[in-house]
Tab-separated table of C-alpha atoms and ligand atoms in Angstrom:
chain	number	residue	atom	x	y	z
A	247	MET	CA	149.415	39.131	71.542
A	248	SER	CA	148.140	39.860	67.807
A	249	ASN	CA	150.927	40.017	64.950
A	250	VAL	CA	148.864	43.142	63.497
A	251	SER	CA	149.971	46.388	64.441
A	252	VAL	CA	147.430	48.670	65.805
A	253	THR	CA	148.363	52.570	66.041
A	254	LYS	CA	147.149	54.679	68.603
A	255	ASP	CA	144.188	56.124	66.850
A	256	ALA	CA	142.996	52.828	64.798
A	257	GLY	CA	140.577	51.637	67.568
A	258	GLY	CA	136.944	52.536	67.117
A	259	PRO	CA	134.596	52.802	70.124
A	260	GLU	CA	135.859	49.106	71.395
A	261	SER	CA	138.915	49.065	73.085
A	262	ALA	CA	142.148	48.026	71.628
A	263	PRO	CA	144.830	46.778	72.609
A	264	SER	CA	147.006	49.579	73.423
A	265	ASP	CA	144.185	51.041	75.489
A	266	LEU	CA	145.402	51.114	79.234
A	267	VAL	CA	142.756	53.060	80.638
A	268	VAL	CA	139.283	52.942	79.632
A	269	LEU	CA	136.165	54.467	80.966
A	270	ASN	CA	133.058	53.847	79.708
A	271	ASN	CA	129.552	55.933	80.843
A	272	VAL	CA	130.702	56.340	84.042
A	273	ASN	CA	128.483	58.405	86.589
A	274	LYS	CA	129.184	59.036	90.137
A	275	HIS	CA	127.003	61.291	92.203
A	276	PHE	CA	127.960	63.264	95.854
A	277	GLY	CA	124.230	63.202	96.978
A	278	ALA	CA	122.272	65.127	94.632
A	279	LEU	CA	125.381	66.480	92.573
A	280	HIS	CA	125.871	64.969	89.629
A	281	VAL	CA	129.534	65.252	89.515
A	282	LEU	CA	130.909	62.918	87.168
A	283	GLN	CA	128.135	62.616	83.838
A	284	ASP	CA	128.318	60.014	81.406
A	285	ILE	CA	132.093	60.242	81.597
A	286	ASP	CA	133.673	58.293	78.212
A	287	LEU	CA	137.782	58.266	78.277
A	288	THR	CA	140.454	56.155	76.756
A	289	ILE	CA	143.798	56.414	77.770
A	290	ALA	CA	146.612	54.636	75.027
A	291	SER	CA	149.516	53.126	76.695
A	292	GLY	CA	152.140	56.097	76.580
A	293	GLU	CA	149.659	58.847	76.383
A	294	VAL	CA	149.842	62.032	78.439
A	295	VAL	CA	146.599	63.473	78.780
A	296	VAL	CA	146.001	66.838	80.619
A	297	VAL	CA	142.678	67.494	82.376
A	298	ILE	CA	141.814	71.251	82.970
A	299	GLY	CA	138.469	72.856	83.549
A	300	PRO	CA	137.012	74.975	86.087
A	301	SER	CA	137.098	74.637	90.216
A	302	GLY	CA	134.372	72.084	90.884
A	303	SER	CA	134.018	70.331	87.278
A	304	GLY	CA	135.030	67.036	88.534
A	305	LYS	CA	138.522	66.925	87.786
A	306	SER	CA	140.154	65.184	90.961
A	307	THR	CA	137.061	63.148	91.406
A	308	LEU	CA	137.718	61.560	87.832
A	309	CYS	CA	141.234	61.027	88.814
A	310	ARG	CA	140.230	59.112	92.367
A	311	THR	CA	137.905	57.059	90.494
A	312	ILE	CA	140.463	55.726	88.453
A	313	ASN	CA	142.228	53.896	91.533
A	314	ARG	CA	139.269	53.560	93.505
A	315	LEU	CA	139.618	56.065	96.078
A	316	GLU	CA	136.151	57.090	94.802
A	317	THR	CA	133.377	54.578	93.661
A	318	ILE	CA	131.380	55.100	91.063
A	319	ASP	CA	127.784	54.542	90.424
A	320	SER	CA	127.458	53.277	87.544
A	321	GLY	CA	129.417	52.472	84.070
A	322	HIS	CA	133.094	50.528	83.592
A	323	ILE	CA	136.402	51.580	84.372
A	324	ALA	CA	139.413	49.005	83.140
A	325	ILE	CA	143.053	49.295	83.456
A	326	ASP	CA	144.850	47.035	81.088
A	327	GLU	CA	142.010	45.708	79.915
A	328	LYS	CA	141.165	44.235	83.747
A	329	PRO	CA	137.989	46.209	85.485
A	330	LEU	CA	138.545	47.768	88.795
A	331	PRO	CA	138.781	45.383	91.490
A	332	GLU	CA	136.331	45.851	94.519
A	333	GLU	CA	138.461	45.462	97.413
A	334	GLY	CA	141.276	43.227	99.294
A	335	LYS	CA	144.341	41.896	97.632
A	336	GLU	CA	143.186	42.919	94.108
A	337	LEU	CA	142.273	46.553	95.403
A	338	ALA	CA	146.232	46.873	96.579
A	339	GLN	CA	147.638	45.242	93.797
A	340	LEU	CA	145.422	48.015	91.092
A	341	ARG	CA	146.368	50.880	93.932
A	342	ALA	CA	150.166	50.241	93.198
A	343	ASP	CA	149.335	49.788	89.216
A	344	VAL	CA	147.876	53.393	89.299
A	345	GLY	CA	151.030	55.771	91.173
A	346	MET	CA	148.964	58.779	92.358
A	347	VAL	CA	150.478	61.932	93.227
A	348	PHE	CA	148.622	64.943	94.921
A	349	GLN	CA	148.793	68.732	95.382
A	350	SER	CA	149.885	67.208	99.235
A	351	PHE	CA	152.726	65.515	98.950
A	352	ASN	CA	151.113	63.206	101.977
A	353	LEU	CA	155.027	61.640	102.279
A	354	PHE	CA	155.542	59.939	105.723
A	355	ALA	CA	156.814	62.506	108.280
A	356	HIS	CA	158.611	60.267	110.525
A	357	LYS	CA	160.645	58.099	107.829
A	358	THR	CA	163.459	59.493	105.945
A	359	VAL	CA	163.105	60.253	102.142
A	360	LEU	CA	164.806	56.490	101.275
A	361	GLU	CA	162.392	54.759	103.769
A	362	ASN	CA	159.497	56.478	101.828
A	363	VAL	CA	160.489	55.449	98.833
A	364	MET	CA	161.056	51.800	100.037
A	365	LEU	CA	158.238	51.224	101.956
A	366	GLY	CA	155.747	50.227	99.163
A	367	GLN	CA	158.133	47.999	97.591
A	368	LEU	CA	158.864	46.352	100.677
A	369	LYS	CA	155.279	46.125	101.665
A	370	VAL	CA	153.256	45.883	98.441
A	371	ARG	CA	155.427	44.326	96.081
A	372	ARG	CA	157.901	42.329	98.719
A	373	THR	CA	160.720	43.401	97.132
A	374	PRO	CA	164.089	42.411	99.099
A	375	LYS	CA	165.394	44.672	101.278
A	376	GLN	CA	168.623	45.745	99.382
A	377	GLU	CA	166.679	45.874	96.293
A	378	ALA	CA	164.048	47.985	97.129
A	379	GLN	CA	167.039	50.376	98.673
A	380	ASP	CA	169.016	50.260	95.533
A	381	LYS	CA	166.322	50.956	93.447
A	382	ALA	CA	165.223	53.876	95.987
A	383	GLN	CA	168.104	55.545	95.536
A	384	ALA	CA	168.195	55.172	91.648
A	385	LEU	CA	164.733	56.365	91.740
A	386	LEU	CA	165.871	59.842	93.667
A	387	ASP	CA	168.717	60.176	91.290
A	388	ARG	CA	166.369	60.379	88.894
A	389	VAL	CA	164.219	62.923	89.779
A	390	GLY	CA	167.561	64.826	91.452
A	391	VAL	CA	167.291	64.390	95.044
A	392	ALA	CA	169.517	61.910	95.403
A	393	ASN	CA	171.693	64.121	98.007
A	394	GLN	CA	168.454	64.140	100.254
A	395	ALA	CA	167.894	60.044	100.945
A	396	HIS	CA	168.729	60.697	104.529
A	397	LYS	CA	166.690	63.609	105.394
A	398	TYR	CA	163.481	63.721	107.128
A	399	PRO	CA	160.676	65.172	104.751
A	400	ALA	CA	159.888	68.147	106.849
A	401	GLN	CA	163.950	68.823	105.992
A	402	LEU	CA	163.262	69.318	102.408
A	403	SER	CA	161.697	71.977	100.439
A	404	GLY	CA	158.277	71.667	98.646
A	405	GLY	CA	159.548	70.847	95.557
A	406	GLN	CA	162.136	68.345	96.556
A	407	GLN	CA	159.142	66.612	98.785
A	408	GLN	CA	157.013	66.472	95.705
A	409	ARG	CA	159.611	64.880	93.702
A	410	VAL	CA	160.345	62.115	96.488
A	411	ALA	CA	156.662	61.758	96.423
A	412	ILE	CA	157.095	60.849	92.450
A	413	ALA	CA	159.875	58.823	93.111
A	414	ARG	CA	157.859	56.906	95.485
A	415	ALA	CA	154.842	56.378	93.165
A	416	LEU	CA	157.596	55.152	90.526
A	417	ALA	CA	159.144	52.742	92.581
A	418	MET	CA	155.829	50.569	92.568
A	419	ASP	CA	156.691	50.239	88.570
A	420	PRO	CA	152.794	52.042	88.096
A	421	LYS	CA	151.356	51.383	84.597
A	422	VAL	CA	149.699	54.630	84.651
A	423	MET	CA	150.778	57.663	86.743
A	424	LEU	CA	148.048	60.180	88.047
A	425	PHE	CA	148.719	63.974	88.982
A	426	ASP	CA	146.042	65.977	90.442
A	427	GLU	CA	147.824	69.272	90.902
A	428	PRO	CA	150.881	68.257	91.461
A	429	THR	CA	152.598	71.977	91.525
A	430	SER	CA	149.618	73.864	92.635
A	431	ALA	CA	150.613	73.847	96.287
A	432	LEU	CA	154.691	74.800	95.627
A	433	ASP	CA	156.042	78.129	95.856
A	434	PRO	CA	156.574	79.693	92.134
A	435	GLU	CA	160.523	78.628	92.129
A	436	MET	CA	160.205	75.595	92.618
A	437	ILE	CA	157.398	74.813	89.970
A	438	ASN	CA	159.595	73.986	87.066
A	439	GLU	CA	162.043	71.207	88.927
A	440	VAL	CA	158.807	69.704	89.348
A	441	LEU	CA	157.440	69.996	85.580
A	442	GLU	CA	160.715	68.937	84.568
A	443	VAL	CA	160.372	65.686	86.339
A	444	MET	CA	157.067	65.243	84.545
A	445	GLN	CA	158.286	66.582	80.907
A	446	GLN	CA	161.127	63.353	81.428
A	447	LEU	CA	159.033	61.321	82.513
A	448	ALA	CA	156.560	61.806	79.500
A	449	ARG	CA	159.353	61.609	77.272
A	450	ASP	CA	160.171	58.089	78.685
A	451	GLY	CA	156.686	56.955	77.581
A	452	MET	CA	154.978	57.114	80.856
A	453	THR	CA	151.436	56.852	80.781
A	454	MET	CA	149.999	60.049	82.413
A	455	VAL	CA	146.655	61.714	83.701
A	456	VAL	CA	147.736	65.042	84.433
A	457	VAL	CA	145.487	67.534	86.277
A	458	THR	CA	147.198	70.699	85.973
A	459	HIS	CA	146.654	74.744	85.419
A	460	GLU	CA	150.235	75.123	83.846
A	461	MET	CA	149.432	75.590	80.112
A	462	GLY	CA	153.124	75.711	79.156
A	463	PHE	CA	153.181	71.911	80.436
A	464	ALA	CA	149.954	70.684	78.686
A	465	ARG	CA	150.942	72.722	75.485
A	466	SER	CA	154.572	71.376	75.576
A	467	ALA	CA	154.152	67.312	77.236
A	468	ALA	CA	150.172	66.396	76.408
A	469	ASN	CA	149.107	64.312	73.844
A	470	ARG	CA	145.495	65.589	74.657
A	471	VAL	CA	143.691	68.078	76.636
A	472	VAL	CA	140.243	67.060	77.842
A	473	PHE	CA	138.425	70.050	79.163
A	474	MET	CA	135.855	69.486	81.693
A	475	SER	CA	133.046	71.258	83.056
A	476	ASP	CA	130.042	70.499	85.150
A	477	GLY	CA	131.054	66.659	85.301
A	478	ARG	CA	130.988	66.700	81.799
A	479	ILE	CA	133.926	66.249	79.183
A	480	VAL	CA	133.214	68.860	76.876
A	481	GLU	CA	135.860	68.904	74.539
A	482	GLU	CA	138.982	67.026	73.745
A	483	ALA	CA	141.732	67.594	71.192
A	484	ALA	CA	145.362	67.932	70.842
A	485	PRO	CA	146.747	71.291	73.023
A	486	GLU	CA	147.371	73.091	69.759
A	487	GLN	CA	144.056	72.656	68.472
A	488	PHE	CA	142.540	73.287	72.005
A	489	PHE	CA	144.436	76.196	72.935
A	490	ASN	CA	144.399	78.080	69.105
A	491	ASN	CA	140.985	76.936	68.519
A	492	PRO	CA	138.354	75.802	71.416
A	493	ARG	CA	135.100	74.806	69.781
A	494	SER	CA	132.937	75.223	72.739
A	495	ASP	CA	131.973	78.383	74.494
A	496	ARG	CA	132.485	77.035	77.898
A	497	ALA	CA	136.247	76.495	76.488
A	498	LYS	CA	136.847	79.666	75.133
A	499	ASP	CA	135.409	81.343	78.332
A	500	PHE	CA	137.821	79.273	80.764
A	501	LEU	CA	140.675	79.991	78.816
A	502	SER	CA	140.407	83.435	78.165
A	503	LYS	CA	139.729	83.874	81.905
A	504	ILE	CA	143.125	81.660	82.750
A	505	LEU	CA	145.093	83.548	79.984
A	506	GLN	CA	144.657	86.877	81.550
A	507	HIS	CA	147.355	85.673	84.266
B	837	ATP	N1	133.764	63.767	99.295
B	837	ATP	C1	132.874	64.866	98.708
B	837	ATP	N2	131.680	64.933	98.763
B	837	ATP	C2	130.813	65.765	98.322
B	837	ATP	N3	131.020	66.432	97.050
B	837	ATP	C3	132.302	66.734	96.828
B	837	ATP	C4	133.430	65.466	97.331
B	837	ATP	N4	134.433	65.348	97.094
B	837	ATP	C5	133.861	66.622	95.796
B	837	ATP	N5	132.646	67.174	96.302
B	837	ATP	C6	132.403	68.113	95.432
B	837	ATP	O1	131.970	67.507	93.895
B	837	ATP	C7	132.541	68.469	93.057
B	837	ATP	C8	133.675	68.188	92.427
B	837	ATP	O2	134.956	68.108	92.785
B	837	ATP	P1	136.222	67.766	92.712
B	837	ATP	O3	136.860	68.092	93.669
B	837	ATP	O4	136.490	66.943	91.694
B	837	ATP	O5	136.515	69.361	91.708
B	837	ATP	P2	137.997	69.781	90.345
B	837	ATP	O6	137.596	69.841	89.389
B	837	ATP	O7	138.839	68.977	90.987
B	837	ATP	O8	138.135	71.371	91.559
B	837	ATP	P3	139.411	71.564	91.592
B	837	ATP	O9	139.859	72.460	90.421
B	837	ATP	O10	138.950	73.005	92.687
B	837	ATP	O11	140.373	71.094	92.427
B	837	ATP	C9	132.423	69.366	93.791
B	837	ATP	O12	131.622	70.268	93.639
B	837	ATP	C10	133.052	69.451	94.907
B	837	ATP	O13	132.587	70.374	95.871
B	838	MG	MG1	140.519	68.977	92.076
């Protein structure tokens, strides 16, 4: 630890100690499609970054490279100053450090809600059973579904299942949480209950990357908006600046379309 205090924006292109996720010149192709093009992105510890952009612009692929669900063709990605591991135990550890919440909740259907939140703790973190159970119960309480602990996922609403999925990711004590359109499969009346859990996480200081079309969430919770188009980061700005005064034509065009809804 250095005794020099470093503020979030004190760093230049070199990574500063508070930089938790660093992507340097990342490129990826799917066949002929150049899906990520020269991506440079640095996320500080405690920062909430909302990623928006048209369908097919590479937002999900970007998220998936950060926990190495997708490999990259060139460039570097580091989490907490460590390059992403290739495989094996270290990769499992990385996946545990990077919590991911998808549009579809991916809970284990044949396990109870409580067991779903205990499983990773038991298998990956090797937490003793009672401790894992206590922690799972506390996390279910934190996301507002403590009374659903002994039900099976199919017995819960979509909003409740997504909150369980968030609790399950949090059970691993992740360094960063990635959310890929966590509310887009939900009925409208269930969106807010999930967004509120995410708002609370943000206030608690969790480092978050959130792909979402929920512009209200972006305005109120994000420190920064990253706008992607055609595999590139076209624009990055504080939410106020981005929404009120987008610089690029592509961002203006995108905002005019989504704000009509
Ligand atoms: N496994 C894959 N194989 C081939 N092409 C892929 C694969 N995954 C994604 N793509 C393509 O890469 C591009 C970017 O996809 P991605 O899912 O990252 O976009 P997105 O910004 O998340 O879009 P959406 O808003 O629709 O979720 C798209 O053209 C998509 O068809
Ligand atoms: Mg996507």
